Tab-separated table of C-alpha atoms in Angstrom:
chain	number	residue	atom	x	y	z
H	1	MET	CA	68.593	6.548	38.766
H	2	SER	CA	65.796	6.267	36.214
H	3	GLU	CA	65.751	3.979	33.187
H	4	ASN	CA	66.423	7.018	31.007
H	5	ASP	CA	69.513	7.832	33.072
H	6	HIS	CA	70.782	4.260	32.711
H	7	ALA	CA	70.186	4.376	28.953
H	8	TRP	CA	72.021	7.724	28.615
H	9	PHE	CA	75.088	6.498	30.465
H	10	MET	CA	75.080	3.173	28.588
H	11	ARG	CA	74.993	4.993	25.252
H	12	ARG	CA	78.039	6.903	26.392
H	13	ALA	CA	79.722	3.611	27.363
H	14	ILE	CA	78.944	2.290	23.860
H	15	ALA	CA	80.580	5.363	22.339
H	16	VAL	CA	83.637	4.817	24.549
H	17	ALA	CA	83.797	1.152	23.472
H	18	ARG	CA	83.962	2.230	19.811
H	19	ARG	CA	87.340	3.841	20.459
H	20	GLY	CA	88.719	0.327	20.002
H	21	TRP	CA	86.801	-0.216	16.722
H	22	GLY	CA	88.564	-2.867	14.654
H	23	ASP	CA	91.564	-3.137	16.990
H	24	THR	CA	90.434	-5.652	19.635
H	25	HIS	CA	90.078	-8.893	17.621
H	26	PRO	CA	89.708	-11.626	18.735
H	27	ASN	CA	88.542	-9.846	21.888
H	28	PRO	CA	85.312	-7.852	22.161
H	29	LEU	CA	84.750	-4.116	22.086
H	30	VAL	CA	83.917	-2.989	25.622
H	31	GLY	CA	83.364	0.420	27.152
H	32	ALA	CA	83.090	1.312	30.837
H	33	LEU	CA	82.482	4.436	32.888
H	34	ILE	CA	82.289	5.312	36.540
H	35	VAL	CA	79.501	7.663	37.628
H	36	GLU	CA	79.409	9.501	40.944
H	37	ASP	CA	76.562	11.766	42.003
H	38	GLY	CA	75.140	11.622	38.483
H	39	SER	CA	78.370	12.697	36.742
H	40	ILE	CA	80.933	10.691	34.772
H	41	VAL	CA	84.247	10.770	36.647
H	42	ALA	CA	86.221	8.177	34.641
H	43	GLU	CA	86.056	6.267	31.358
H	44	GLY	CA	87.892	3.296	29.900
H	45	HIS	CA	87.782	1.017	26.884
H	46	HIS	CA	89.466	-2.196	25.792
H	47	ALA	CA	92.080	-1.202	23.220
H	48	ARG	CA	93.749	-4.465	22.117
H	49	ALA	CA	93.829	-8.158	22.963
H	50	GLY	CA	96.211	-8.809	25.823
H	51	GLU	CA	95.889	-5.279	27.194
H	52	PRO	CA	93.784	-4.242	30.222
H	53	HIS	CA	90.028	-4.515	29.923
H	54	ALA	CA	87.669	-1.547	29.922
H	55	GLU	CA	86.763	-1.839	33.600
H	56	ILE	CA	90.421	-1.802	34.650
H	57	ASN	CA	91.164	1.211	32.463
H	58	ALA	CA	88.207	3.087	33.959
H	59	LEU	CA	89.415	2.350	37.486
H	60	ARG	CA	92.937	3.450	36.573
H	61	ALA	CA	91.605	6.639	35.009
H	62	LEU	CA	89.790	7.387	38.273
H	63	GLY	CA	93.078	7.168	40.169
H	64	ARG	CA	91.483	6.684	43.576
H	65	ARG	CA	88.926	4.508	45.324
H	66	PRO	CA	85.394	5.082	44.070
H	67	ARG	CA	82.970	6.888	46.335
H	68	ALA	CA	80.253	4.965	48.131
H	69	ASP	CA	77.620	6.093	45.606
H	70	ALA	CA	79.715	5.180	42.538
H	71	VAL	CA	78.151	3.172	39.718
H	72	LEU	CA	80.142	1.264	37.091
H	73	TYR	CA	78.496	1.121	33.672
H	74	VAL	CA	79.898	-1.518	31.337
H	75	THR	CA	78.692	-2.656	27.912
H	76	LEU	CA	79.529	-6.350	28.418
H	77	GLU	CA	79.406	-8.674	31.407
H	78	PRO	CA	82.737	-8.406	33.290
H	79	CYS	CA	84.989	-11.440	32.865
H	80	CYS	CA	85.375	-13.786	35.818
H	81	THR	CA	88.125	-16.032	34.431
H	82	HIS	CA	91.883	-15.588	34.244
H	83	GLY	CA	93.124	-15.318	30.669
H	84	ARG	CA	95.873	-13.009	29.484
H	85	THR	CA	94.623	-10.592	32.143
H	86	PRO	CA	93.182	-11.187	35.647
H	87	PRO	CA	89.400	-11.375	36.177
H	88	CYS	CA	87.679	-7.980	36.094
H	89	THR	CA	85.159	-9.174	38.670
H	90	ASP	CA	87.948	-9.401	41.269
H	91	ALA	CA	89.159	-5.890	40.467
H	92	ILE	CA	85.627	-4.485	40.752
H	93	VAL	CA	85.057	-6.056	44.168
H	94	ASP	CA	88.535	-5.122	45.412
H	95	ALA	CA	88.006	-1.498	44.341
H	96	GLY	CA	84.988	-1.250	46.629
H	97	LEU	CA	82.399	-0.701	43.905
H	98	THR	CA	78.969	-1.706	45.163
H	99	ARG	CA	76.861	-1.212	42.028
H	100	VAL	CA	77.318	-2.322	38.410
H	101	VAL	CA	74.979	-1.654	35.488
H	102	ALA	CA	75.718	-3.921	32.518
H	103	GLY	CA	74.522	-4.165	28.933
H	104	ALA	CA	75.040	-7.489	27.138
H	105	THR	CA	75.649	-10.871	28.730
H	106	ASP	CA	78.830	-12.764	27.849
H	107	PRO	CA	77.978	-14.750	24.668
H	108	ASN	CA	80.216	-17.643	25.724
H	109	PRO	CA	77.830	-20.349	27.017
H	110	ALA	CA	80.492	-21.476	29.488
H	111	HIS	CA	80.717	-18.009	31.054
H	112	ALA	CA	77.325	-16.388	30.462
H	113	GLY	CA	75.972	-14.940	33.704
H	114	LYS	CA	78.813	-16.225	35.861
H	115	GLY	CA	80.495	-12.816	36.066
H	116	PHE	CA	77.269	-11.379	37.456
H	117	GLU	CA	77.077	-14.226	39.988
H	118	VAL	CA	80.619	-13.542	41.185
H	119	LEU	CA	79.864	-9.841	41.598
H	120	ARG	CA	76.688	-10.491	43.560
H	121	ALA	CA	78.515	-12.969	45.768
H	122	GLY	CA	81.035	-10.189	46.453
H	123	GLY	CA	78.328	-7.832	47.668
H	124	VAL	CA	77.862	-5.889	44.420
H	125	GLU	CA	74.382	-4.891	43.282
H	126	VAL	CA	74.070	-5.789	39.599
H	127	GLU	CA	71.551	-4.579	37.025
H	128	THR	CA	71.707	-6.244	33.625
H	129	GLY	CA	70.199	-5.898	30.161
H	130	VAL	CA	70.421	-2.113	29.787
H	131	LEU	CA	70.468	-1.467	26.013
H	132	ALA	CA	71.462	-5.122	25.668
H	133	GLY	CA	70.767	-5.235	21.938
H	134	GLU	CA	72.844	-2.154	21.194
H	135	CYS	CA	75.688	-3.453	23.361
H	136	ALA	CA	75.615	-6.884	21.704
H	137	ASP	CA	75.642	-5.204	18.288
H	138	LEU	CA	79.137	-3.912	19.074
H	139	ASN	CA	80.447	-7.451	18.910
H	140	LEU	CA	78.980	-9.217	15.892
H	141	ILE	CA	82.315	-10.829	15.098
H	142	PHE	CA	83.361	-11.706	18.654
H	143	SER	CA	80.006	-13.235	19.588
H	144	HIS	CA	79.876	-15.363	16.436
H	145	TRP	CA	83.457	-16.519	16.983
H	146	ILE	CA	82.869	-17.392	20.634
H	147	ALA	CA	79.547	-19.161	20.034
H	148	THR	CA	80.534	-21.143	16.931
H	149	GLY	CA	84.339	-21.215	16.727
H	150	ARG	CA	83.967	-19.969	13.128
H	151	PRO	CA	84.801	-16.646	11.486
H	152	LEU	CA	81.848	-14.409	10.659
H	153	PHE	CA	81.333	-14.214	6.883
H	154	ALA	CA	79.499	-11.034	5.927
H	155	ALA	CA	78.673	-9.500	2.559
H	156	LYS	CA	78.142	-5.891	1.551
H	157	SER	CA	76.246	-4.569	-1.444
H	158	GLY	CA	74.909	-1.254	-2.700
H	159	VAL	CA	71.684	-1.644	-4.654
H	160	THR	CA	68.885	0.302	-6.313
H	161	LEU	CA	65.288	0.161	-5.102
H	162	ASP	CA	64.713	-2.658	-7.606
H	163	GLY	CA	67.733	-4.610	-6.375
H	164	LYS	CA	70.263	-3.842	-9.113
H	165	VAL	CA	73.985	-3.281	-8.558
H	166	ALA	CA	74.921	-2.186	-12.085
H	167	THR	CA	73.330	-1.168	-15.366
H	168	ARG	CA	73.143	-3.561	-18.296
H	169	THR	CA	76.462	-2.078	-19.498
H	170	GLY	CA	78.125	-2.771	-16.141
H	171	GLU	CA	78.195	0.809	-14.813
H	172	SER	CA	77.942	0.827	-11.015
H	173	LYS	CA	79.760	3.920	-9.676
H	174	TRP	CA	78.147	5.315	-7.773
H	175	ILE	CA	74.714	3.902	-6.899
H	176	THR	CA	74.890	5.018	-3.269
H	177	GLY	CA	75.878	8.446	-1.975
H	178	GLU	CA	78.872	9.686	-0.018
H	179	ALA	CA	77.311	9.121	3.422
H	180	ALA	CA	76.612	5.438	2.682
H	181	ARG	CA	80.086	4.951	1.241
H	182	ALA	CA	81.613	6.555	4.338
H	183	ASP	CA	79.663	4.141	6.549
H	184	ALA	CA	80.899	1.237	4.433
H	185	HIS	CA	84.473	2.330	5.153
H	186	TRP	CA	83.608	2.355	8.844
H	187	TRP	CA	82.589	-1.319	8.560
H	188	ARG	CA	85.737	-2.080	6.558
H	189	ARG	CA	87.670	-0.791	9.555
H	190	TYR	CA	85.736	-3.151	11.802
H	191	PHE	CA	86.447	-6.363	9.892
H	192	PRO	CA	89.911	-8.024	10.057
H	193	ALA	CA	89.657	-8.974	6.368
H	194	ILE	CA	87.942	-7.960	3.121
H	195	ALA	CA	87.385	-10.271	0.138
H	196	VAL	CA	86.558	-9.869	-3.566
H	197	GLY	CA	86.467	-12.098	-6.601
H	198	ALA	CA	88.925	-11.971	-9.469
H	199	GLY	CA	86.294	-10.433	-11.753
H	200	THR	CA	85.798	-7.450	-9.444
H	201	LEU	CA	89.559	-7.106	-9.082
H	202	ARG	CA	90.052	-6.933	-12.846
H	203	ALA	CA	87.083	-4.640	-13.458
H	204	ASP	CA	87.497	-2.147	-10.599
H	205	ASN	CA	91.110	-2.516	-9.404
H	206	PRO	CA	90.027	-1.655	-5.815
H	207	ARG	CA	92.375	-0.832	-2.912
H	208	LEU	CA	90.188	-2.570	-0.295
H	209	THR	CA	91.378	-0.279	2.472
H	210	ALA	CA	89.414	1.682	5.062
H	211	ARG	CA	89.770	5.418	4.536
H	212	ILE	CA	88.413	7.440	7.442
H	213	ASP	CA	89.174	11.087	8.257
H	214	GLY	CA	92.199	11.134	5.990
H	215	THR	CA	93.703	7.965	7.490
H	216	GLU	CA	94.080	4.759	5.488
H	217	TRP	CA	94.083	1.369	7.186
H	218	CYS	CA	94.627	-1.949	5.441
H	219	PRO	CA	93.018	-5.192	6.637
H	220	TRP	CA	93.858	-8.601	5.217
H	221	ARG	CA	92.759	-8.501	1.580
H	222	PHE	CA	91.542	-11.750	-0.006
H	223	VAL	CA	91.148	-12.310	-3.731
H	224	PHE	CA	89.229	-15.415	-4.851
H	225	ASP	CA	90.793	-16.605	-8.070
H	226	GLY	CA	90.594	-20.360	-8.577
H	227	GLN	CA	92.471	-20.233	-11.895
H	228	LEU	CA	94.718	-17.216	-11.179
H	229	ARG	CA	93.335	-15.267	-14.122
H	230	SER	CA	94.101	-12.023	-12.290
H	231	VAL	CA	97.857	-12.650	-12.558
H	232	LEU	CA	98.740	-10.676	-15.664
H	233	ASP	CA	102.068	-10.301	-17.399
H	234	LYS	CA	101.738	-6.675	-18.506
H	235	SER	CA	99.702	-4.930	-15.830
H	236	MET	CA	99.248	-6.428	-12.384
H	237	PRO	CA	96.286	-5.315	-10.217
H	238	GLY	CA	97.161	-2.750	-7.571
H	239	LEU	CA	96.543	-5.212	-4.726
H	240	TYR	CA	99.559	-7.191	-5.970
H	241	THR	CA	101.945	-4.236	-6.240
H	242	ASP	CA	100.922	-1.492	-3.785
H	243	GLU	CA	102.443	-0.707	-0.391
H	244	PHE	CA	100.035	-3.115	1.333
H	245	ARG	CA	100.672	-6.094	-0.977
H	246	GLU	CA	102.060	-8.193	1.899
H	247	ARG	CA	98.562	-8.063	3.407
H	248	THR	CA	97.053	-9.490	0.218
H	249	VAL	CA	96.212	-13.197	0.026
H	250	VAL	CA	95.127	-14.822	-3.226
H	251	VAL	CA	92.894	-17.817	-2.533
H	252	THR	CA	93.166	-20.331	-5.342
H	253	THR	CA	93.121	-24.013	-6.274
H	254	PRO	CA	95.653	-26.398	-7.842
H	255	HIS	CA	94.002	-25.488	-11.173
H	256	GLY	CA	95.702	-22.078	-11.060
H	257	GLY	CA	99.206	-23.285	-11.796
H	258	LEU	CA	102.300	-23.201	-9.579
H	259	GLY	CA	104.078	-20.789	-11.905
H	260	TYR	CA	101.554	-18.073	-11.157
H	261	VAL	CA	101.742	-18.892	-7.448
H	262	ARG	CA	105.508	-18.399	-7.508
H	263	LYS	CA	105.057	-15.134	-9.400
H	264	LEU	CA	102.709	-13.794	-6.735
H	265	ASN	CA	104.960	-14.947	-3.905
H	266	ALA	CA	107.921	-13.205	-5.548
H	267	LEU	CA	105.953	-9.940	-5.388
H	268	GLY	CA	105.314	-10.434	-1.663
H	269	VAL	CA	101.716	-11.565	-2.117
H	270	ARG	CA	100.626	-14.592	-0.105
H	271	THR	CA	98.703	-17.491	-1.643
H	272	TRP	CA	96.401	-20.075	-0.136
H	273	VAL	CA	96.104	-23.059	-2.469
H	274	LEU	CA	93.045	-24.959	-1.258
H	275	SER	CA	92.311	-28.420	-2.580
H	276	SER	CA	89.289	-28.550	-4.874
H	277	PRO	CA	88.091	-30.876	-7.659
H	278	SER	CA	87.080	-27.795	-9.670
H	279	PRO	CA	88.502	-24.283	-10.187
H	280	LYS	CA	86.030	-22.958	-7.590
H	281	VAL	CA	87.327	-22.343	-4.076
H	282	ASP	CA	85.478	-24.272	-1.383
H	283	PHE	CA	84.157	-21.705	1.107
H	284	ALA	CA	84.012	-24.214	3.953
H	285	ASP	CA	87.727	-24.928	3.452
H	286	PHE	CA	88.420	-21.202	3.297
H	287	ARG	CA	86.542	-20.636	6.553
H	288	GLN	CA	88.508	-23.423	8.217
H	289	ARG	CA	91.794	-21.893	7.041
H	290	CYS	CA	90.745	-18.471	8.355
H	291	ALA	CA	89.960	-20.002	11.737
H	292	ALA	CA	93.363	-21.683	11.831
H	293	GLU	CA	95.012	-18.335	11.030
H	294	GLY	CA	93.017	-16.521	13.740
H	295	ILE	CA	91.037	-14.384	11.269
H	296	THR	CA	87.688	-13.968	13.007
H	297	GLY	CA	85.703	-12.115	10.351
H	298	VAL	CA	85.681	-11.508	6.587
H	299	LEU	CA	83.670	-8.854	4.740
H	300	PHE	CA	82.917	-9.946	1.159
H	301	GLU	CA	82.477	-6.978	-1.159
H	302	GLY	CA	81.897	-8.746	-4.440
H	303	GLY	CA	81.429	-9.475	-7.103
H	304	ALA	CA	78.131	-11.062	-7.938
H	305	GLN	CA	79.592	-14.492	-8.705
H	306	VAL	CA	81.469	-14.835	-5.413
H	307	LEU	CA	78.581	-13.517	-3.293
H	308	SER	CA	76.041	-15.720	-5.065
H	309	GLU	CA	78.196	-18.818	-4.650
H	310	LEU	CA	78.690	-17.948	-0.991
H	311	LEU	CA	74.923	-17.701	-0.531
H	312	GLN	CA	74.236	-20.897	-2.476
H	313	ALA	CA	76.721	-22.754	-0.280
H	314	ARG	CA	74.943	-21.385	2.840
H	315	GLU	CA	78.256	-20.013	4.016
H	316	LEU	CA	77.108	-16.378	4.315
H	317	ASP	CA	76.273	-15.381	7.882
H	318	TYR	CA	75.525	-11.658	7.758
H	319	LEU	CA	74.424	-9.152	5.120
H	320	PHE	CA	74.810	-5.377	4.743
H	321	THR	CA	72.618	-3.898	1.992
H	322	TYR	CA	72.779	-0.186	1.239
H	323	GLN	CA	69.761	0.804	-0.860
H	324	ALA	CA	69.701	4.012	-2.884
H	325	PRO	CA	66.547	5.848	-4.020
H	326	VAL	CA	67.283	4.912	-7.643
H	327	LEU	CA	65.351	2.785	-10.132
H	328	PHE	CA	66.767	1.085	-13.219
H	329	ALA	CA	63.534	-0.745	-14.131
H	330	ASP	CA	65.557	-2.833	-16.558
H	331	ASP	CA	65.331	-6.625	-16.700
H	332	LYS	CA	68.918	-6.720	-17.957
H	333	GLY	CA	70.310	-4.712	-15.062
H	334	LYS	CA	72.816	-6.642	-12.933
H	335	SER	CA	71.767	-8.267	-9.642
H	336	ILE	CA	74.208	-9.079	-6.859
H	337	LEU	CA	72.652	-12.274	-5.445
H	338	ARG	CA	71.256	-14.942	-7.733
H	339	GLY	CA	71.294	-18.630	-8.595
H	340	LEU	CA	68.650	-19.939	-6.186
H	341	ARG	CA	65.234	-21.268	-7.173
H	342	THR	CA	62.885	-19.761	-4.601
H	343	GLU	CA	59.377	-21.044	-5.323
H	344	SER	CA	57.603	-19.924	-2.144
H	345	ILE	CA	57.869	-17.242	0.522
H	346	ALA	CA	58.492	-19.967	3.089
H	347	SER	CA	61.613	-21.082	1.234
H	348	ALA	CA	63.077	-17.563	1.082
H	349	ILE	CA	66.177	-16.559	3.009
H	350	ARG	CA	65.363	-14.021	5.704
H	351	LEU	CA	67.325	-11.667	7.912
H	352	ARG	CA	67.072	-11.771	11.681
H	353	ALA	CA	68.260	-9.375	14.404
H	354	VAL	CA	67.707	-6.721	11.739
H	355	ARG	CA	69.074	-3.172	12.000
H	356	HIS	CA	67.810	-0.230	9.950
H	357	GLU	CA	69.893	2.902	9.471
H	358	VAL	CA	69.742	5.977	7.254
H	359	HIS	CA	72.884	7.436	5.688
H	360	GLY	CA	72.182	10.549	3.674
H	361	GLU	CA	69.508	9.606	1.134
H	362	ASP	CA	70.342	5.907	1.346
H	363	SER	CA	69.140	3.259	3.783
H	364	LEU	CA	71.057	0.358	5.284
H	365	VAL	CA	69.431	-2.929	6.227
H	366	ARG	CA	71.690	-5.425	7.949
H	367	GLY	CA	71.231	-8.653	9.847
H	368	PHE	CA	72.004	-12.344	10.221
H	369	LEU	CA	70.857	-14.716	7.494
H	370	ARG	CA	68.386	-17.429	8.306
H	371	TYR	CA	68.271	-20.121	5.669
H	372	PRO	CA	65.048	-22.107	5.214
H	373	ASP	CA	64.757	-25.156	7.483
H	374	LYS	CA	67.967	-24.175	9.229
H	375	LEU	CA	68.618	-22.022	12.279
H	376	THR	CA	72.048	-20.482	11.838
H	377	PRO	CA	74.528	-20.749	14.748
H	378	ASP	CA	74.653	-16.962	15.124
H	379	GLU	CA	70.901	-16.833	15.761
H	380	THR	CA	71.300	-19.474	18.435
H	381	ALA	CA	73.999	-17.348	20.044
H	382	PHE	CA	71.967	-14.139	19.924
H	383	ALA	CA	68.716	-15.750	21.068
H	384	LYS	CA	69.956	-15.710	24.643
H	385	PRO	CA	68.214	-13.981	27.558
H	386	GLY	CA	69.130	-10.317	27.587
H	387	PHE	CA	69.528	-9.935	23.820
H	388	HIS	CA	66.728	-7.847	22.361
H	389	PRO	CA	67.188	-7.033	18.667
């Protein structure tokens, strides 16, 4: 088959992988298909951790032994180790498949390339790196988790062309259009957790759920409130009283007061009281607690204070910025990221492995943050052979 044929089938495998969007953590999204005589005869995706992998589901969907000309397309290098499920490489060889076309290489340094070696040793012809960048982009969270052992901390903002998130009076709804907001819900569905600051909670009273095609899904919802100022006597925020309140976690410090902690717990809201000499939550401690709880990724949606502190602490790994064709041209308009003293271009924070997308009239720029004089762990992970941003 030609390179165009390989790319077409791999794009289909990527689409199949997305059927597991947001459901596979801490495992990766993977799609697989079996092609015979130029036609797709079976498809499979990884649905949830602990369940069969995409390659196994594709073979089961086929329901028979593949033909001699069959090709397996898979978005990620097949596993060659025994975890909660047997190695996919063994199943591929045992099924009689003689050709595999793969996208991304396993991001785990201990496993990278070994699955391909096992397949080749079993007599399977292997072609790698087909749409490797697109395939790796499926697994921003998984790859960061595997390479660093840390949750991926990402931030989302919607800004004007001159970088403002609200007018001088605080008005911010809506800077971006419906298409951009729909895409943001898609990314909410991808992340295991969403976080906001107490100021945003009080001002906007958000639900922090993903609403797609009439279906509402609730991730873990974090509220950063070092002094528990969001705990009100007369009117509690919706996150503390709605039907998803047991998936809400208020992250605070001993400065918040145990009485308020008990009040939240009585409502069914969880609290993480992290030690801190000041009322500000330490993001490194928060990341460590997330890792201990198995939460592999957090999407921070505001407000400006939390996102700026996250950036200043160099604890932000990834950024989504939706930019609308709107100008405020007002020095007193509100900016989302601030507090640094950037005196030269060389000392600026840059994005790497950048993606550009258009949603309606708005544009999305997203990528990993590279801090000056520091290569972030995620860049090290994605700077492997076969990854082409």
